[in-house]
C-alpha cells in the first residue's frame, strides 16, 4: 500500500446544517502547527495536554476571533490515524465551522478527500481493511441488528478468522517449499495426507464465510418478506396494518393491486422489506397477469413468505395451488420460513377455511381491520430472523461484495491446490495455488492491495472519516 502524502489534511467531520455543535478534524505532521497559528497570541500550544479537552478561542490569521471552541490534541502514534491529530468542536451551523476550515487551510492544511482519515489509519496499521470498511457500514446502518454485526467487524472478529486461515496456509506452504529445496535428496517435509485434511478444513471455513454475503444483503437492505395470496384476502390491508398507515390502496374490487409495492419496516431490531403483491389467480386481463407473474417472482426471491388466506371463506383450489408453490419454495432450502395468515378474524370463521398442512408452518389468525393478531405476526417474523441468526456459528455475520470476491478467488485457488494434491503433482504446483490463496486472504484484510481498490473503497466514505 502506498504511503499517504506527508501533508496535513482537514475536514468538517459532522453533517452540514444547524445544530448545537460541529466538529472538525486535522491529521498530519503539521496538525499542531496549523492549530497554533489560529490561537490567540496569549495562548500557547504547550498549554494543551494530550488527549484532554481544552477551551480556547480560535482566530483568523489576522487575529480576528472566529469562535470559542474546545480542542483535543492526539500526538502520534496514539491517534485514530497514527499521525498527529487535532479535533475541534465549535458552535454548530454552517458559518462557524466553514470559517474555521478556511483558516486552517490558510494555515497549512489542505481539504481531506473522502475516507482519507481512515485510509491513513489503515496505512499506519491502526485498522485493517475489513475494519475500515466496517466504519462506513456503521454510518450507513439502519437497524440495530446490522449495527451489531458491523461492530463485531470493527472489533476484529472477521479479521482474526482471516488471519488464522492465512497463517495456517503460510505454514503449509512453507513446508512444501522447504521440501523443494531438498528435492534431490527425495525428502518431503509436508505430509500429503495431513495437508489434504488441512485444505479440506480450510475450504469449509471459507465456504462458511462466503455464506455471510446473503446475510449481509439482508442486514443492509432488509429481509425480503413477500405477502402473497388470492385477490381480496386482505394482503394490502395486512401490509397497511404492519406499517401503521395506509400505504397501499384497499378495495373490494378483485385485482386492485396490479404490481408489487415495497416498503421497509423495523421490527425487534431487524429491518424488513415488505412486498405486497398482486392477488394470484388463474383468470384476469393481460395487465393483471403481468402483476401475478411479478407476485410469483417475489415469492421465489423472498427470505420469508407470508401466505394470506380468507378465514371467513371456504378454501378453493387456488389456495391449494399457492400453498403447493410455497412448499416447493421451502424445499429449496434458502427460505427462512413461511407464515400462514388466516385473515378476517373480525368475521365469523368458515368451517371450510383453508388449513396449511405442512410441518413447521405457523398459522396466525389476524384481522387487518381491527388489528387483532398483528402483534403475534410481528413476533413471529422477528422469531424467524432471530432463529436464523442464532443458527449462524461463523461469528462473522456478513461479508460485502469486495470481500466475497476475494473469498471466491481464494476458494477457487484452494480447489486447484486440492486437485494438484489429488493428482499427486509435484510440490511446486501445489505451492503456486496456495500462494494465490494466501494472496487473496491478504487482499481481504489489506496486507496486499492496489491503489485502484483502495480508491474505490474510500471514495464511498464521508469526508471527515
Coordinates of C-alpha atoms in Angstrom, one line a residue:
X1 CA 0.0 0.0 0.0
X2 CA 1.4 3.4 -1.0
X3 CA 2.2 5.8 1.8
X4 CA -0.1 8.8 2.2
X5 CA 1.3 12.1 1.2
X6 CA 3.2 13.8 4.1
X7 CA 0.8 16.7 4.3
X8 CA -1.8 17.8 6.8
X9 CA -5.5 17.3 6.0
X10 CA -8.5 19.0 7.5
X11 CA -12.3 18.5 7.2
X12 CA -15.6 19.2 8.8
X13 CA -16.5 15.8 10.4
X14 CA -20.1 16.5 11.2
X15 CA -23.1 16.8 9.0
X16 CA -23.9 20.2 7.5
X17 CA -26.8 22.2 8.9
X18 CA -28.0 23.8 12.1
X19 CA -27.1 22.1 15.3
X20 CA -25.6 22.7 18.7
X21 CA -22.1 21.6 17.8
X22 CA -19.9 21.0 14.8
X23 CA -16.7 19.0 14.7
X24 CA -13.5 19.5 12.6
X25 CA -10.6 17.1 12.3
X26 CA -6.9 17.6 11.3
X27 CA -4.3 14.9 10.7
X28 CA -0.7 15.0 9.6
X29 CA 2.7 16.3 10.6
X30 CA 1.6 19.9 10.6
X31 CA -1.6 19.5 12.5
X32 CA -0.3 21.1 15.7
X33 CA 1.4 23.9 13.8
X34 CA -1.7 24.8 11.9
X35 CA -3.7 24.9 15.1
X36 CA -1.1 27.1 16.8
X37 CA -1.4 29.7 14.0
X38 CA -5.1 30.1 14.9
X39 CA -4.6 30.5 18.6
X40 CA -4.8 33.9 20.3
X41 CA -1.4 35.5 21.0
X42 CA -1.6 34.8 24.7
X43 CA -2.4 31.1 24.2
X44 CA 0.5 28.7 23.6
X45 CA 0.2 25.2 22.1
X46 CA 2.2 23.8 25.1
X47 CA -0.8 24.6 27.3
X48 CA -2.9 21.8 25.7
X49 CA -2.5 18.5 27.4
X50 CA -2.5 15.4 25.1
X51 CA -6.0 13.7 24.8
X52 CA -7.5 16.3 27.1
X53 CA -10.3 18.7 26.2
X54 CA -9.2 22.4 26.4
X55 CA -11.4 25.5 25.9
X56 CA -9.9 28.3 23.7
X57 CA -10.7 30.9 21.2
X58 CA -9.7 30.5 17.6
X59 CA -8.8 33.5 15.4
X60 CA -8.1 34.0 11.7
X61 CA -4.6 34.8 10.5
X62 CA -5.2 38.5 11.1
X63 CA -6.1 37.9 14.8
X64 CA -9.9 38.4 14.5
X65 CA -11.9 36.0 16.6
X66 CA -13.7 33.2 14.8
X67 CA -15.4 31.2 17.6
X68 CA -14.8 29.8 21.1
X69 CA -14.1 26.1 20.8
X70 CA -12.9 23.0 22.6
X71 CA -9.8 21.3 21.3
X72 CA -8.3 17.9 21.8
X73 CA -4.8 17.0 20.6
X74 CA -3.7 13.5 19.9
X75 CA 0.1 13.2 19.4
X76 CA 1.3 10.4 17.1
X77 CA 1.1 7.4 17.2
X78 CA -1.7 7.4 19.7
X79 CA -4.4 8.7 17.5
X80 CA -7.1 7.4 15.0
X81 CA -4.8 7.8 12.0
X82 CA -1.5 7.1 13.7
X83 CA -0.4 10.7 12.9
X84 CA -0.7 13.9 14.9
X85 CA -4.5 14.6 15.1
X86 CA -6.5 17.6 16.3
X87 CA -10.2 17.6 16.9
X88 CA -12.0 20.9 17.2
X89 CA -15.6 21.3 18.4
X90 CA -17.2 24.7 17.7
X91 CA -20.7 26.0 17.7
X92 CA -23.0 24.5 15.1
X93 CA -24.5 25.9 11.9
X94 CA -22.8 26.4 8.6
X95 CA -20.8 29.6 9.1
X96 CA -18.5 29.0 12.1
X97 CA -17.1 25.6 11.0
X98 CA -16.7 26.8 7.4
X99 CA -14.7 29.9 8.5
X100 CA -12.5 27.7 10.8
X101 CA -11.9 25.2 8.0
X102 CA -11.0 28.1 5.6
X103 CA -8.4 29.5 8.1
X104 CA -7.0 26.0 8.8
X105 CA -6.3 25.6 5.1
X106 CA -4.7 29.1 5.0
X107 CA -2.6 28.0 8.0
X108 CA -1.1 25.0 6.1
X109 CA -3.7 22.3 5.8
X110 CA -5.5 21.0 2.7
X111 CA -9.0 19.7 2.4
X112 CA -9.3 16.0 3.1
X113 CA -10.7 13.6 0.4
X114 CA -13.5 11.2 1.2
X115 CA -12.3 8.5 3.6
X116 CA -8.7 9.9 3.8
X117 CA -8.5 9.8 7.6
X118 CA -9.5 6.1 7.7
X119 CA -7.1 5.4 4.8
X120 CA -4.3 6.8 6.8
X121 CA -5.3 4.7 9.7
X122 CA -5.1 1.6 7.5
X123 CA -1.6 2.7 6.3
X124 CA -0.4 3.2 9.8
X125 CA -1.8 -0.2 10.9
X126 CA -4.4 1.2 13.2
X127 CA -7.1 -0.6 11.3
X128 CA -7.1 -3.4 8.7
X129 CA -9.2 -3.1 5.5
X130 CA -12.1 -5.1 6.9
X131 CA -12.3 -2.8 10.0
X132 CA -12.0 0.2 7.8
X133 CA -15.0 -0.9 5.7
X134 CA -16.9 -1.5 8.8
X135 CA -16.7 2.2 9.7
X136 CA -18.5 3.2 6.5
X137 CA -21.1 0.5 7.4
X138 CA -21.6 1.9 10.9
X139 CA -22.5 5.3 9.3
X140 CA -24.9 3.5 6.9
X141 CA -26.5 1.1 9.3
X142 CA -30.3 1.3 9.6
X143 CA -31.2 -1.4 12.1
X144 CA -29.7 -2.4 15.5
X145 CA -29.1 -5.9 14.1
X146 CA -27.0 -4.5 11.2
X147 CA -25.1 -2.3 13.6
X148 CA -24.2 -5.1 16.0
X149 CA -22.8 -7.2 13.1
X150 CA -20.8 -4.2 11.9
X151 CA -19.4 -3.6 15.3
X152 CA -18.1 -7.2 15.5
X153 CA -16.2 -6.5 12.3
X154 CA -14.7 -3.3 13.8
X155 CA -13.8 -5.2 16.9
X156 CA -11.8 -7.6 14.7
X157 CA -13.8 -10.9 14.8
X158 CA -13.8 -11.4 11.0
X159 CA -10.2 -10.2 10.6
X160 CA -9.0 -12.7 13.2
X161 CA -10.6 -15.6 11.3
X162 CA -9.0 -14.5 8.0
X163 CA -5.5 -14.1 9.7
X164 CA -5.9 -17.6 11.2
X165 CA -6.6 -19.1 7.8
X166 CA -3.7 -17.2 6.2
X167 CA -1.3 -18.2 8.9
X168 CA -2.2 -21.9 8.6
X169 CA -1.7 -21.7 4.8
X170 CA 1.6 -19.9 5.2
X171 CA 2.8 -22.8 7.4
X172 CA 1.7 -25.4 4.9
X173 CA 3.2 -23.6 2.0
X174 CA 6.5 -23.1 3.8
X175 CA 6.8 -26.9 4.4
X176 CA 6.0 -27.6 0.8
X177 CA 8.6 -25.1 -0.4
X178 CA 11.2 -26.4 2.1
X179 CA 10.8 -29.8 0.6
X180 CA 11.6 -28.3 -2.9
X181 CA 15.0 -27.2 -1.6
X182 CA 15.7 -30.8 -0.7
X183 CA 14.1 -32.4 -3.8
X184 CA 17.3 -34.1 -4.9
X185 CA 17.5 -35.9 -1.5
X186 CA 13.9 -37.1 -2.0
X187 CA 12.8 -35.5 1.3
X188 CA 9.3 -34.1 1.8
X189 CA 8.6 -32.0 4.9
X190 CA 4.8 -31.8 4.3
X191 CA 2.8 -34.9 5.0
X192 CA 0.4 -35.1 2.0
X193 CA -2.4 -36.8 3.8
X194 CA -2.3 -34.3 6.6
X195 CA -2.1 -31.4 4.0
X196 CA -5.2 -32.8 2.3
X197 CA -7.1 -32.8 5.6
X198 CA -5.9 -29.3 6.3
X199 CA -7.0 -28.0 2.9
X200 CA -10.4 -29.6 3.3
X201 CA -10.9 -27.9 6.7
X202 CA -9.8 -24.5 5.2
X203 CA -12.3 -24.9 2.3
X204 CA -15.1 -25.5 4.8
X205 CA -14.1 -22.3 6.7
X206 CA -14.0 -20.2 3.6
X207 CA -17.4 -21.6 2.4
X208 CA -18.9 -20.7 5.8
X209 CA -17.5 -17.2 5.5
X210 CA -18.9 -16.8 1.9
X211 CA -22.4 -17.7 3.2
X212 CA -22.3 -14.4 5.0
X213 CA -22.8 -12.5 1.8
X214 CA -26.5 -13.2 1.6
X215 CA -26.9 -12.3 5.3
X216 CA -25.1 -9.1 4.6
X217 CA -27.5 -8.1 1.8
X218 CA -30.4 -8.8 4.1
X219 CA -28.9 -6.9 7.0
X220 CA -28.2 -3.8 4.9
X221 CA -31.4 -3.8 2.7
X222 CA -33.8 -5.7 4.9
X223 CA -35.1 -9.3 5.0
X224 CA -37.4 -9.7 1.9
X225 CA -40.9 -10.6 3.0
X226 CA -43.4 -11.4 0.3
X227 CA -47.1 -11.1 1.2
X228 CA -48.9 -13.5 -1.2
X229 CA -52.4 -14.9 -1.7
X230 CA -55.6 -14.8 -3.8
X231 CA -57.3 -11.5 -4.6
X232 CA -59.3 -9.9 -1.8
X233 CA -58.0 -12.0 1.1
X234 CA -56.6 -8.8 2.8
X235 CA -52.9 -8.7 1.7
X236 CA -52.8 -4.9 1.2
X237 CA -54.8 -4.3 4.4
X238 CA -52.3 -6.5 6.3
X239 CA -49.4 -4.5 4.9
X240 CA -51.1 -1.3 5.9
X241 CA -51.6 -2.7 9.4
X242 CA -48.0 -3.6 9.8
X243 CA -46.9 -0.2 8.6
X244 CA -49.4 1.6 10.8
X245 CA -50.5 3.8 7.9
X246 CA -52.4 3.4 4.6
X247 CA -49.6 2.8 2.1
X248 CA -51.5 0.6 -0.3
X249 CA -54.9 1.1 -1.9
X250 CA -57.5 -1.2 -0.5
X251 CA -60.7 -2.0 -2.4
X252 CA -63.2 -4.9 -2.5
X253 CA -62.7 -5.0 -6.3
X254 CA -60.6 -8.1 -7.2
X255 CA -57.3 -7.3 -8.8
X256 CA -56.9 -3.8 -7.4
X257 CA -53.2 -4.4 -6.7
X258 CA -51.6 -4.8 -10.2
X259 CA -47.9 -4.5 -9.2
X260 CA -45.6 -5.2 -6.3
X261 CA -45.5 -2.5 -3.6
X262 CA -42.5 -2.3 -1.3
X263 CA -41.9 -0.6 2.0
X264 CA -39.3 -1.1 4.8
X265 CA -40.1 -1.5 8.4
X266 CA -38.0 -2.2 11.6
X267 CA -39.3 -4.9 14.0
X268 CA -37.4 -6.1 17.0
X269 CA -34.2 -4.5 15.9
X270 CA -34.4 -6.1 12.4
X271 CA -35.1 -4.4 9.1
X272 CA -37.7 -6.0 6.8
X273 CA -38.7 -5.2 3.2
X274 CA -42.5 -5.8 3.0
X275 CA -43.6 -6.6 -0.5
X276 CA -47.3 -6.5 -1.2
X277 CA -48.2 -8.5 -4.3
X278 CA -51.0 -8.8 -6.8
X279 CA -53.5 -11.5 -6.0
X280 CA -52.7 -14.8 -7.6
X281 CA -55.5 -16.4 -9.7
X282 CA -55.8 -18.2 -12.9
X283 CA -58.1 -15.6 -14.7
X284 CA -57.6 -11.9 -15.2
X285 CA -56.7 -9.5 -18.0
X286 CA -53.3 -9.2 -19.6
X287 CA -52.2 -6.4 -17.2
X288 CA -53.2 -8.3 -14.1
X289 CA -51.3 -11.4 -15.4
X290 CA -48.1 -9.3 -15.5
X291 CA -48.7 -8.4 -11.9
X292 CA -49.3 -12.0 -11.0
X293 CA -46.1 -13.1 -12.7
X294 CA -44.3 -10.5 -10.5
X295 CA -46.0 -11.9 -7.4
X296 CA -44.7 -15.3 -8.2
X297 CA -41.2 -13.9 -8.8
X298 CA -41.3 -12.0 -5.4
X299 CA -42.2 -15.3 -3.7
X300 CA -39.3 -17.0 -5.3
X301 CA -36.8 -14.3 -4.2
X302 CA -38.2 -13.7 -0.7
X303 CA -36.5 -14.6 2.5
X304 CA -39.9 -15.0 4.2
X305 CA -43.3 -15.8 2.7
X306 CA -46.5 -14.6 4.4
X307 CA -49.3 -16.6 2.8
X308 CA -52.6 -14.9 3.4
X309 CA -56.0 -16.7 3.2
X310 CA -59.6 -15.6 4.0
X311 CA -60.5 -17.3 7.3
X312 CA -64.2 -16.3 6.7
X313 CA -64.5 -18.1 3.4
X314 CA -64.3 -21.6 2.1
X315 CA -60.9 -22.7 0.7
X316 CA -60.6 -23.5 -3.0
X317 CA -58.1 -25.0 -5.5
X318 CA -56.3 -21.6 -5.9
X319 CA -55.4 -21.6 -2.2
X320 CA -54.0 -25.1 -2.5
X321 CA -52.1 -24.1 -5.7
X322 CA -50.4 -21.2 -3.9
X323 CA -49.7 -23.5 -0.9
X324 CA -48.1 -26.0 -3.2
X325 CA -45.8 -23.3 -4.6
X326 CA -44.9 -22.3 -1.0
X327 CA -43.9 -25.9 -0.2
X328 CA -41.8 -26.1 -3.3
X329 CA -40.1 -22.8 -2.4
X330 CA -39.4 -24.1 1.1
X331 CA -37.9 -27.3 -0.3
X332 CA -35.2 -25.2 -2.0
X333 CA -33.6 -24.7 1.5
X334 CA -33.0 -20.9 1.0
X335 CA -36.2 -19.8 2.8
X336 CA -36.2 -18.6 6.4
X337 CA -39.8 -19.7 6.8
X338 CA -43.4 -19.5 5.8
X339 CA -46.2 -17.9 7.9
X340 CA -49.8 -18.7 7.1
X341 CA -52.1 -15.8 7.9
X342 CA -55.8 -16.7 8.3
X343 CA -57.2 -13.2 7.9
X344 CA -60.6 -11.5 8.6
X345 CA -60.8 -12.7 12.1
X346 CA -63.4 -10.0 12.8
X347 CA -65.9 -12.1 10.7
X348 CA -67.3 -15.5 11.6
X349 CA -64.8 -18.2 10.8
X350 CA -65.7 -20.6 8.0
X351 CA -65.6 -24.3 8.9
X352 CA -64.2 -24.9 5.4
X353 CA -61.4 -22.2 5.7
X354 CA -58.0 -23.2 4.3
X355 CA -55.7 -25.1 6.6
X356 CA -52.0 -25.2 5.8
X357 CA -51.0 -28.8 6.2
X358 CA -47.2 -28.6 6.3
X359 CA -44.7 -29.1 9.1
X360 CA -43.2 -26.1 10.7
X361 CA -45.6 -23.6 9.2
X362 CA -47.3 -21.5 11.9
X363 CA -50.9 -20.3 11.3
X364 CA -51.8 -16.9 12.8
X365 CA -55.4 -15.6 12.9
X366 CA -55.5 -11.9 12.2
X367 CA -57.8 -9.1 11.4
X368 CA -56.2 -6.3 9.4
X369 CA -59.4 -4.3 10.1
X370 CA -59.3 -4.4 13.9
X371 CA -55.5 -5.1 14.3
X372 CA -56.1 -8.4 16.1
X373 CA -53.2 -10.8 15.6
X374 CA -50.8 -8.2 14.1
X375 CA -48.6 -8.2 17.2
X376 CA -48.4 -12.0 17.0
X377 CA -47.4 -11.8 13.3
X378 CA -44.7 -9.3 14.2
X379 CA -43.3 -11.5 16.9
X380 CA -43.3 -14.5 14.6
X381 CA -41.3 -12.5 11.9
X382 CA -38.8 -11.4 14.5
X383 CA -38.6 -15.0 15.8
X384 CA -37.8 -16.4 12.3
X385 CA -34.9 -13.9 11.8
X386 CA -33.6 -14.3 15.3
X387 CA -33.6 -18.1 15.0
X388 CA -31.7 -17.8 11.8
X389 CA -29.1 -15.5 13.4
X390 CA -28.7 -17.9 16.4
X391 CA -28.0 -20.8 14.0
X392 CA -25.1 -18.9 12.4
X393 CA -22.0 -20.2 14.1
X394 CA -19.5 -18.4 11.8
X395 CA -19.1 -15.4 14.2
X396 CA -18.8 -13.2 11.1
X397 CA -22.4 -12.3 10.3
X398 CA -21.9 -11.0 6.7
X399 CA -19.4 -10.1 4.1
X400 CA -19.6 -7.3 1.4
X401 CA -19.2 -7.7 -2.3
X402 CA -15.4 -7.0 -2.3
X403 CA -14.8 -9.5 0.5
X404 CA -17.0 -12.0 -1.3
X405 CA -14.9 -11.8 -4.5
X406 CA -11.6 -12.2 -2.5
X407 CA -13.0 -15.3 -0.8
X408 CA -14.3 -16.8 -4.0
X409 CA -10.9 -16.4 -5.7
X410 CA -9.3 -17.9 -2.6
X411 CA -11.7 -20.9 -2.7
X412 CA -11.0 -21.4 -6.4
X413 CA -7.3 -21.5 -5.9
X414 CA -7.8 -23.8 -2.9
X415 CA -9.7 -26.2 -5.2
X416 CA -6.9 -26.1 -7.7
X417 CA -4.4 -27.0 -4.9
X418 CA -6.6 -29.9 -3.8
X419 CA -6.8 -31.2 -7.3
X420 CA -3.0 -31.0 -7.7
X421 CA -2.6 -32.8 -4.5
X422 CA -5.2 -35.5 -5.5
X423 CA -3.4 -35.9 -8.9
X424 CA -0.1 -36.4 -7.0
X425 CA 1.6 -33.5 -8.8
X426 CA 4.9 -32.2 -7.5
X427 CA 5.0 -29.7 -4.6
X428 CA 5.7 -26.6 -6.7
X429 CA 2.3 -26.9 -8.4
X430 CA 0.5 -27.1 -5.1
X431 CA 2.6 -24.3 -3.7
X432 CA 1.7 -21.9 -6.5
X433 CA -2.0 -22.4 -5.8
X434 CA -1.6 -22.0 -2.1
X435 CA 0.3 -18.8 -2.7
X436 CA -2.7 -17.5 -4.6
X437 CA -5.0 -18.3 -1.7
X438 CA -2.6 -16.5 0.7
X439 CA -2.5 -13.5 -1.6
X440 CA -6.4 -13.3 -1.8
X441 CA -6.7 -13.6 2.0
X442 CA -4.1 -10.9 2.3
X443 CA -6.0 -8.6 0.0
X444 CA -9.1 -9.3 2.1
X445 CA -7.6 -7.6 5.2
X446 CA -5.3 -5.2 3.3
X447 CA -2.0 -6.9 3.7
X448 CA -1.7 -6.6 -0.1
X449 CA -3.9 -4.5 -2.3
X450 CA -3.8 -1.9 -5.1
X451 CA -4.3 1.8 -5.3
X452 CA -7.4 1.3 -7.6
X453 CA -9.1 -0.9 -5.0
X454 CA -8.3 1.5 -2.1
X455 CA -9.6 4.4 -4.2
X456 CA -12.8 2.6 -4.8
X457 CA -13.3 1.6 -1.2
X458 CA -12.6 5.0 0.3
X459 CA -14.4 7.0 -2.3
X460 CA -17.7 5.9 -0.7
X461 CA -16.7 7.3 2.7
X462 CA -17.9 10.5 4.1
X463 CA -15.5 13.4 4.1
X464 CA -14.0 13.7 7.6
X465 CA -14.0 9.9 8.1

